[in-house]
XYZ file of C-alpha atoms in Angstrom:
458
model
C 23.620 367.927 50.801
C 27.157 366.967 49.514
C 29.999 366.517 51.945
C 33.699 367.486 51.257
C 36.371 364.865 51.829
C 38.492 366.359 54.521
C 40.998 363.727 55.604
C 43.299 364.194 52.725
C 45.841 366.994 53.720
C 48.872 365.266 51.726
C 49.795 367.860 49.197
C 53.264 367.028 49.913
C 53.043 363.533 50.971
C 54.940 362.343 47.979
C 58.168 363.688 49.600
C 57.324 364.632 52.999
C 57.099 361.177 54.452
C 60.644 360.016 52.947
C 62.070 363.371 54.077
C 60.670 362.831 57.680
C 62.118 359.298 57.713
C 65.765 360.656 56.734
C 65.701 363.498 59.057
C 64.873 360.778 61.737
C 67.711 358.512 60.707
C 69.932 361.625 60.883
C 68.820 362.417 64.355
C 68.997 358.802 65.390
C 72.662 358.374 64.308
C 73.298 361.369 66.542
C 74.930 363.365 63.440
C 73.196 366.330 65.226
C 74.384 366.163 68.645
C 71.337 365.467 71.077
C 72.037 368.622 73.155
C 71.663 370.548 69.989
C 68.317 368.845 69.217
C 67.402 369.641 72.772
C 68.186 373.182 72.141
C 65.950 373.316 69.007
C 63.277 371.474 71.137
C 63.188 374.310 73.746
C 62.970 376.670 70.963
C 60.100 374.889 69.480
C 58.390 375.147 72.862
C 58.933 378.642 73.187
C 57.438 379.306 69.586
C 54.551 377.365 70.707
C 53.910 379.718 73.807
C 54.368 382.573 71.576
C 51.578 381.463 69.372
C 49.417 380.701 72.298
C 49.931 384.275 73.426
C 48.738 385.305 69.930
C 45.911 383.030 70.287
C 47.027 381.582 66.776
C 45.659 378.044 67.197
C 46.429 376.842 63.633
C 50.081 377.493 64.195
C 50.097 376.264 67.675
C 48.424 372.903 66.802
C 50.692 372.713 63.601
C 53.914 372.536 65.692
C 52.386 370.597 68.667
C 52.674 366.898 66.863
C 56.528 367.723 66.398
C 57.219 368.681 70.006
C 55.201 365.637 71.271
C 57.114 363.021 69.128
C 60.380 364.315 69.971
C 59.700 363.980 73.656
C 60.960 360.594 73.919
C 64.079 361.084 72.292
C 64.802 364.134 74.405
C 63.933 362.161 77.447
C 66.452 359.694 76.566
C 69.385 361.630 75.320
C 68.891 365.493 76.332
C 68.745 364.835 79.918
C 69.690 368.233 80.903
C 66.264 369.342 80.080
C 63.416 368.471 82.785
C 61.784 365.004 82.036
C 58.354 366.776 81.806
C 59.410 369.714 79.654
C 56.599 368.978 77.050
C 54.017 368.705 79.742
C 55.088 372.168 81.069
C 54.779 373.634 77.548
C 51.234 372.165 77.130
C 50.044 373.398 80.524
C 51.338 376.812 79.920
C 50.103 377.057 76.221
C 46.675 375.452 76.861
C 46.237 377.870 79.811
C 47.055 380.793 77.656
C 44.981 379.757 74.804
C 41.941 379.418 77.194
C 42.635 382.700 79.027
C 43.057 384.700 75.822
C 40.984 383.167 73.437
C 37.824 382.014 75.635
C 35.958 385.394 75.709
C 32.170 384.574 76.278
C 32.298 380.997 75.071
C 30.212 378.466 76.850
C 31.412 374.826 77.374
C 30.089 372.130 75.053
C 31.162 369.471 77.182
C 30.392 370.066 80.971
C 31.889 366.793 82.249
C 35.387 368.675 82.196
C 34.239 369.868 85.807
C 35.025 366.273 87.058
C 38.401 366.071 85.769
C 39.097 369.584 87.220
C 37.873 368.449 90.636
C 39.937 365.274 90.364
C 43.196 367.141 89.753
C 42.106 369.220 92.614
C 41.779 365.888 94.696
C 45.430 364.955 93.449
C 46.757 368.222 94.906
C 44.763 368.092 98.257
C 45.415 364.322 98.794
C 49.087 364.915 98.556
C 49.426 366.128 102.221
C 51.809 363.130 103.120
C 53.619 362.054 100.022
C 55.775 358.975 100.648
C 58.176 360.195 97.636
C 57.577 363.724 96.618
C 59.156 363.448 93.275
C 56.647 360.726 92.297
C 53.794 362.628 93.554
C 55.085 365.961 91.861
C 55.144 363.958 88.475
C 51.939 362.642 88.813
C 50.277 365.943 89.614
C 52.044 367.803 86.605
C 50.857 364.767 84.223
C 47.331 365.145 85.623
C 47.398 368.947 85.264
C 48.734 368.512 81.620
C 45.562 366.486 80.857
C 43.441 369.019 82.620
C 44.687 371.831 80.576
C 43.927 369.939 77.270
C 40.614 368.780 78.569
C 39.324 372.071 79.610
C 40.617 373.944 76.394
C 38.724 371.147 74.468
C 35.578 371.469 76.510
C 35.232 375.271 75.399
C 36.568 374.885 71.853
C 35.518 372.988 68.656
C 38.076 372.193 66.142
C 36.974 372.968 62.623
C 37.780 370.191 59.835
C 40.843 372.198 58.408
C 42.584 372.402 61.749
C 41.773 368.425 62.659
C 43.192 367.287 59.404
C 46.172 369.338 59.679
C 46.829 368.065 63.130
C 46.425 364.434 62.085
C 48.517 364.852 58.936
C 51.322 366.248 61.219
C 51.026 363.380 63.580
C 51.672 361.145 60.802
C 54.744 363.181 59.558
C 56.117 363.243 63.074
C 55.543 359.478 63.710
C 57.481 358.724 60.527
C 60.374 360.702 61.701
C 60.307 358.841 65.064
C 60.255 355.608 63.248
C 63.318 356.692 61.427
C 65.142 357.617 64.990
C 64.398 354.038 65.979
C 65.361 352.381 62.813
C 68.806 353.421 63.236
C 69.091 350.651 65.862
C 68.452 348.075 63.148
C 70.944 349.836 60.653
C 73.775 349.608 63.166
C 73.951 345.973 63.548
C 72.562 342.682 64.953
C 70.183 343.056 68.217
C 70.217 340.452 70.724
C 66.348 339.687 71.255
C 65.221 337.948 74.379
C 61.411 338.061 74.335
C 61.136 341.017 76.225
C 60.535 344.701 75.500
C 63.856 345.760 74.034
C 65.622 348.881 74.813
C 68.420 347.954 72.480
C 66.043 347.771 69.514
C 64.270 351.028 70.458
C 67.619 352.795 69.860
C 67.835 353.620 73.469
C 64.324 354.897 74.007
C 61.456 353.556 76.157
C 59.925 350.621 74.029
C 56.671 351.006 76.112
C 56.305 354.555 75.459
C 57.270 354.138 71.950
C 54.230 351.676 71.481
C 52.008 354.498 72.510
C 53.430 356.962 69.804
C 53.947 354.309 66.916
C 50.700 352.513 67.714
C 48.611 355.906 67.118
C 50.387 356.675 63.923
C 49.687 353.009 62.581
C 46.311 353.725 63.263
C 46.282 356.956 61.240
C 47.824 355.345 58.320
C 45.323 352.628 58.305
C 42.494 355.027 58.333
C 44.098 356.868 55.434
C 44.217 353.573 53.302
C 40.688 353.019 54.015
C 39.694 356.576 53.057
C 38.546 356.951 49.354
C 39.766 360.557 49.595
C 43.306 359.409 49.825
C 43.215 356.740 46.898
C 46.096 358.483 45.204
C 48.457 358.053 48.217
C 47.436 354.345 48.897
C 50.624 353.112 48.109
C 52.518 355.522 50.078
C 50.384 355.131 53.105
C 50.784 351.250 52.778
C 54.489 351.650 52.604
C 54.813 353.798 55.776
C 52.317 351.900 57.756
C 54.491 348.825 56.874
C 57.698 350.524 57.889
C 56.097 352.182 61.227
C 54.322 348.684 62.062
C 57.874 346.852 61.502
C 59.707 349.489 63.890
C 56.875 349.414 66.330
C 56.829 345.394 66.556
C 60.543 345.002 66.722
C 60.717 347.005 69.902
C 58.905 343.831 71.492
C 56.553 346.107 73.311
C 53.197 344.365 72.410
C 50.714 347.283 73.208
C 51.111 349.180 69.842
C 50.068 346.132 67.815
C 47.021 345.661 70.284
C 46.148 349.383 69.924
C 45.993 349.043 66.174
C 43.993 345.694 66.286
C 41.325 347.409 68.633
C 40.823 350.499 66.273
C 40.513 348.053 63.270
C 37.745 346.163 64.924
C 36.139 349.310 65.840
C 36.213 350.615 62.170
C 34.832 347.609 60.859
C 32.167 347.545 63.550
C 31.150 351.181 62.602
C 31.221 350.594 58.903
C 29.893 346.993 58.853
C 27.002 347.954 56.629
C 29.776 348.329 53.906
C 31.801 345.338 54.522
C 31.406 344.192 50.827
C 33.153 347.349 49.688
C 35.993 346.808 52.107
C 36.562 343.177 50.971
C 38.621 344.716 48.078
C 41.231 345.678 50.779
C 42.054 342.100 50.907
C 45.307 342.948 49.220
C 46.540 344.323 52.725
C 47.084 340.706 53.821
C 49.865 340.056 51.720
C 51.727 343.015 53.242
C 50.861 341.900 56.754
C 52.403 338.477 55.672
C 55.498 340.177 54.302
C 55.839 342.149 57.622
C 55.330 339.114 59.772
C 58.001 337.132 57.630
C 60.455 340.077 57.938
C 59.971 340.511 61.762
C 60.442 336.706 62.193
C 63.457 336.480 60.351
C 64.940 339.308 62.005
C 64.234 338.296 65.244
C 65.146 334.395 64.815
C 61.640 333.477 65.895
C 61.848 335.446 69.125
C 58.877 337.473 68.261
C 56.573 334.631 68.150
C 57.785 333.719 71.809
C 56.877 337.198 72.697
C 53.513 337.227 71.699
C 52.827 333.587 72.906
C 54.055 334.926 76.308
C 51.468 334.624 78.806
C 50.600 337.550 81.271
C 51.204 340.997 80.771
C 54.658 341.742 82.266
C 53.140 342.082 85.854
C 50.688 344.630 84.852
C 47.801 342.244 85.737
C 49.355 341.439 89.221
C 49.997 345.430 89.812
C 46.270 346.011 88.896
C 45.168 343.393 91.296
C 47.204 344.919 94.033
C 45.738 348.156 93.253
C 42.065 347.053 93.739
C 43.355 345.228 97.142
C 44.709 348.647 98.354
C 41.391 350.319 97.426
C 39.529 347.755 99.665
C 41.846 348.554 102.451
C 41.484 352.159 101.886
C 38.158 352.659 100.127
C 37.167 356.213 101.161
C 40.060 358.354 100.190
C 42.760 355.827 99.230
C 46.627 356.199 100.309
C 47.184 359.443 98.833
C 48.770 360.765 95.559
C 51.894 358.969 94.454
C 51.869 356.644 97.431
C 50.820 353.412 95.580
C 54.391 352.788 94.599
C 55.581 352.620 98.236
C 52.623 351.046 99.722
C 53.021 348.000 97.861
C 56.372 347.341 99.247
C 55.335 348.559 102.765
C 52.480 346.232 102.789
C 54.472 343.342 101.257
C 52.048 343.180 98.618
C 54.920 343.361 95.834
C 58.644 342.777 95.854
C 59.879 346.212 94.658
C 58.357 349.756 94.134
C 56.380 350.070 90.989
C 53.704 352.313 89.545
C 50.442 350.546 88.541
C 50.618 351.455 84.821
C 46.917 351.954 84.920
C 45.542 355.426 85.749
C 42.068 353.957 86.441
C 43.398 351.731 89.003
C 45.763 354.228 90.413
C 42.707 356.530 90.934
C 40.855 353.994 93.122
C 44.011 352.902 94.980
C 45.377 356.567 95.873
C 42.007 358.302 95.918
C 39.255 355.576 97.029
C 35.611 356.036 96.225
C 35.981 359.915 95.771
C 38.686 359.107 92.986
C 36.463 356.682 91.151
C 33.554 358.795 91.014
C 35.445 361.817 89.559
C 38.099 359.970 87.224
C 35.764 357.089 85.992
C 33.005 359.380 86.162
C 34.558 361.931 83.797
C 35.161 359.177 81.206
C 31.777 357.702 81.408
C 30.417 361.168 80.913
C 32.923 361.729 77.825
C 31.632 358.278 76.424
C 27.890 359.170 76.556
C 28.732 362.657 75.120
C 30.588 361.032 72.125
C 27.752 358.519 71.535
C 25.351 361.422 71.441
C 27.232 363.174 68.256
C 26.493 362.608 64.693
C 28.706 360.759 62.407
C 31.403 360.814 61.421
C 32.459 363.087 64.378
C 31.302 360.253 66.633
C 33.320 357.651 65.103
C 36.592 359.589 64.991
C 36.200 360.960 68.544
C 35.711 357.354 69.832
C 38.912 356.231 68.193
C 41.025 358.907 70.018
C 39.209 358.160 73.351
C 39.668 354.451 73.173
C 43.402 355.260 72.061
C 43.865 357.314 75.173
C 42.345 354.634 77.505
C 44.484 351.920 76.004
C 47.622 353.929 76.288
C 46.631 355.008 79.709
C 46.078 351.215 80.789
C 49.084 349.953 79.284
C 51.685 352.852 79.959
C 49.796 354.810 82.627
C 50.058 358.461 82.367
C 53.521 358.964 81.007
C 53.574 360.709 77.336
C 52.462 363.835 76.138
C 50.559 362.351 73.306
C 47.844 361.284 75.709
C 46.458 364.874 76.395
C 46.374 365.534 72.571
C 44.301 362.577 72.044
C 41.919 363.275 74.904
C 41.494 366.985 73.792
C 40.710 365.578 70.092
C 38.096 363.168 71.624
C 36.376 366.185 73.267
C 36.587 368.863 70.544
C 35.614 366.868 67.505
C 31.996 367.862 67.767
C 29.269 368.343 65.087
C 29.708 371.523 63.653
C 26.846 373.870 62.135
C 27.027 374.632 58.480
C 29.506 377.059 57.619
C 30.093 378.264 54.038
C 33.549 379.613 54.802
C 34.716 376.241 55.959
C 33.222 374.448 52.911
C 34.563 376.976 50.477
C 38.127 376.605 51.794
C 37.819 372.679 51.856
C 36.549 372.702 48.325
C 39.293 374.978 47.284
C 41.989 372.699 49.102
C 40.778 369.249 48.252
C 39.233 369.877 44.753
C 37.014 366.775 45.350
C 33.514 365.990 46.582
C 31.793 362.949 47.783
C 27.866 362.278 47.848
C 26.339 362.478 51.586
C 26.088 358.521 51.395
C 29.746 357.809 51.089
C 30.830 354.731 52.658
C 34.065 356.166 54.109
C 34.345 357.968 57.481
C 35.255 361.528 56.687
C 37.192 363.555 59.447
C 34.666 366.237 60.666
C 32.081 367.334 58.487
C 29.102 369.632 59.255
């Protein structure tokens, strides 16, 4: 049976990426006042809620990446809006989509129950919060992920919608890179071998690494996809731009995320290594990027990547396990890690653990480990049971979620989207309508023994 190339929704790519980058620069220069951008952002969220009420998943998911990738700018410069505005929109929208669109659907992934129980534990184990604001934020973020997880467990995304989501993530990511790039257009930046808020145009560099690292991954997959051969140069250019902007924030996470997925890609496609050898031309691009970054930072970037440790994250993780051993049954309670480390003289200042797996153990003990860690083990095994290429792409998104969660904690609205994709990319039964539409849109077919991973094919 022939398969249709699906990861190639780039009909307007010759102009859409440059346009997105230019719009990002305009927003980054604040030519449009941040409060106006914030007003438009609220309007976008309201429109998404309306589409959810109409059960129009295609329109909803078309807009979702643009709201998510505007989040970090809104947090930094439109501070009259709640910090978790995007999370609230996601909770409301996915809840509406689930209620209105579920009908008699059965869950294709029963492991979602563990995450629902974990969120209930977060709520019940919040009886004595040391700081209510911290615990409320944690519960809200967990509820956001839960909403996406439950919806994904009851729904399977078709190839057309998956490719639309991934394409729009790339567009939104280039837009975000344009916002950050303004910092380098404005003048010399004083780099000091640490994550640079100045080089991030006033936004959080660690959060940026999650956004831009994911975009770099998608551009890499586009380059390696024969279905996008005619856009290879364009994808290379914007992979380079996005990677440079990401690396110059001096937050190392994004580069590690990209490296991990590249290794996974090579492992999944090891039988075709001879064919991929032709992509050796990427190496000069990597060298050019490296040279530009070293020159821009006067060599400070080399010092940054030679720096030992992980900005105290390893220490905070060790402390988290120490707290777990002291409170093994039910932990110290939702949000209480931050204050416990100071109260028990384990760390010199209040801080989150930046790692949800460890936080679950420290704040909820064995019960938290069983539910939270168990959920991810269940999802991993579920993905491993899927056919290809669904398994491959779902695993990329699961690993990206986990890496961002280990590096950032649960802080950005991109994370629930990644987890939802990991859950809802399933093997689809053959449907003539999908294949007919794909054939009409792509105008290109490939044989079933194609060496390239496709997006989601039946």
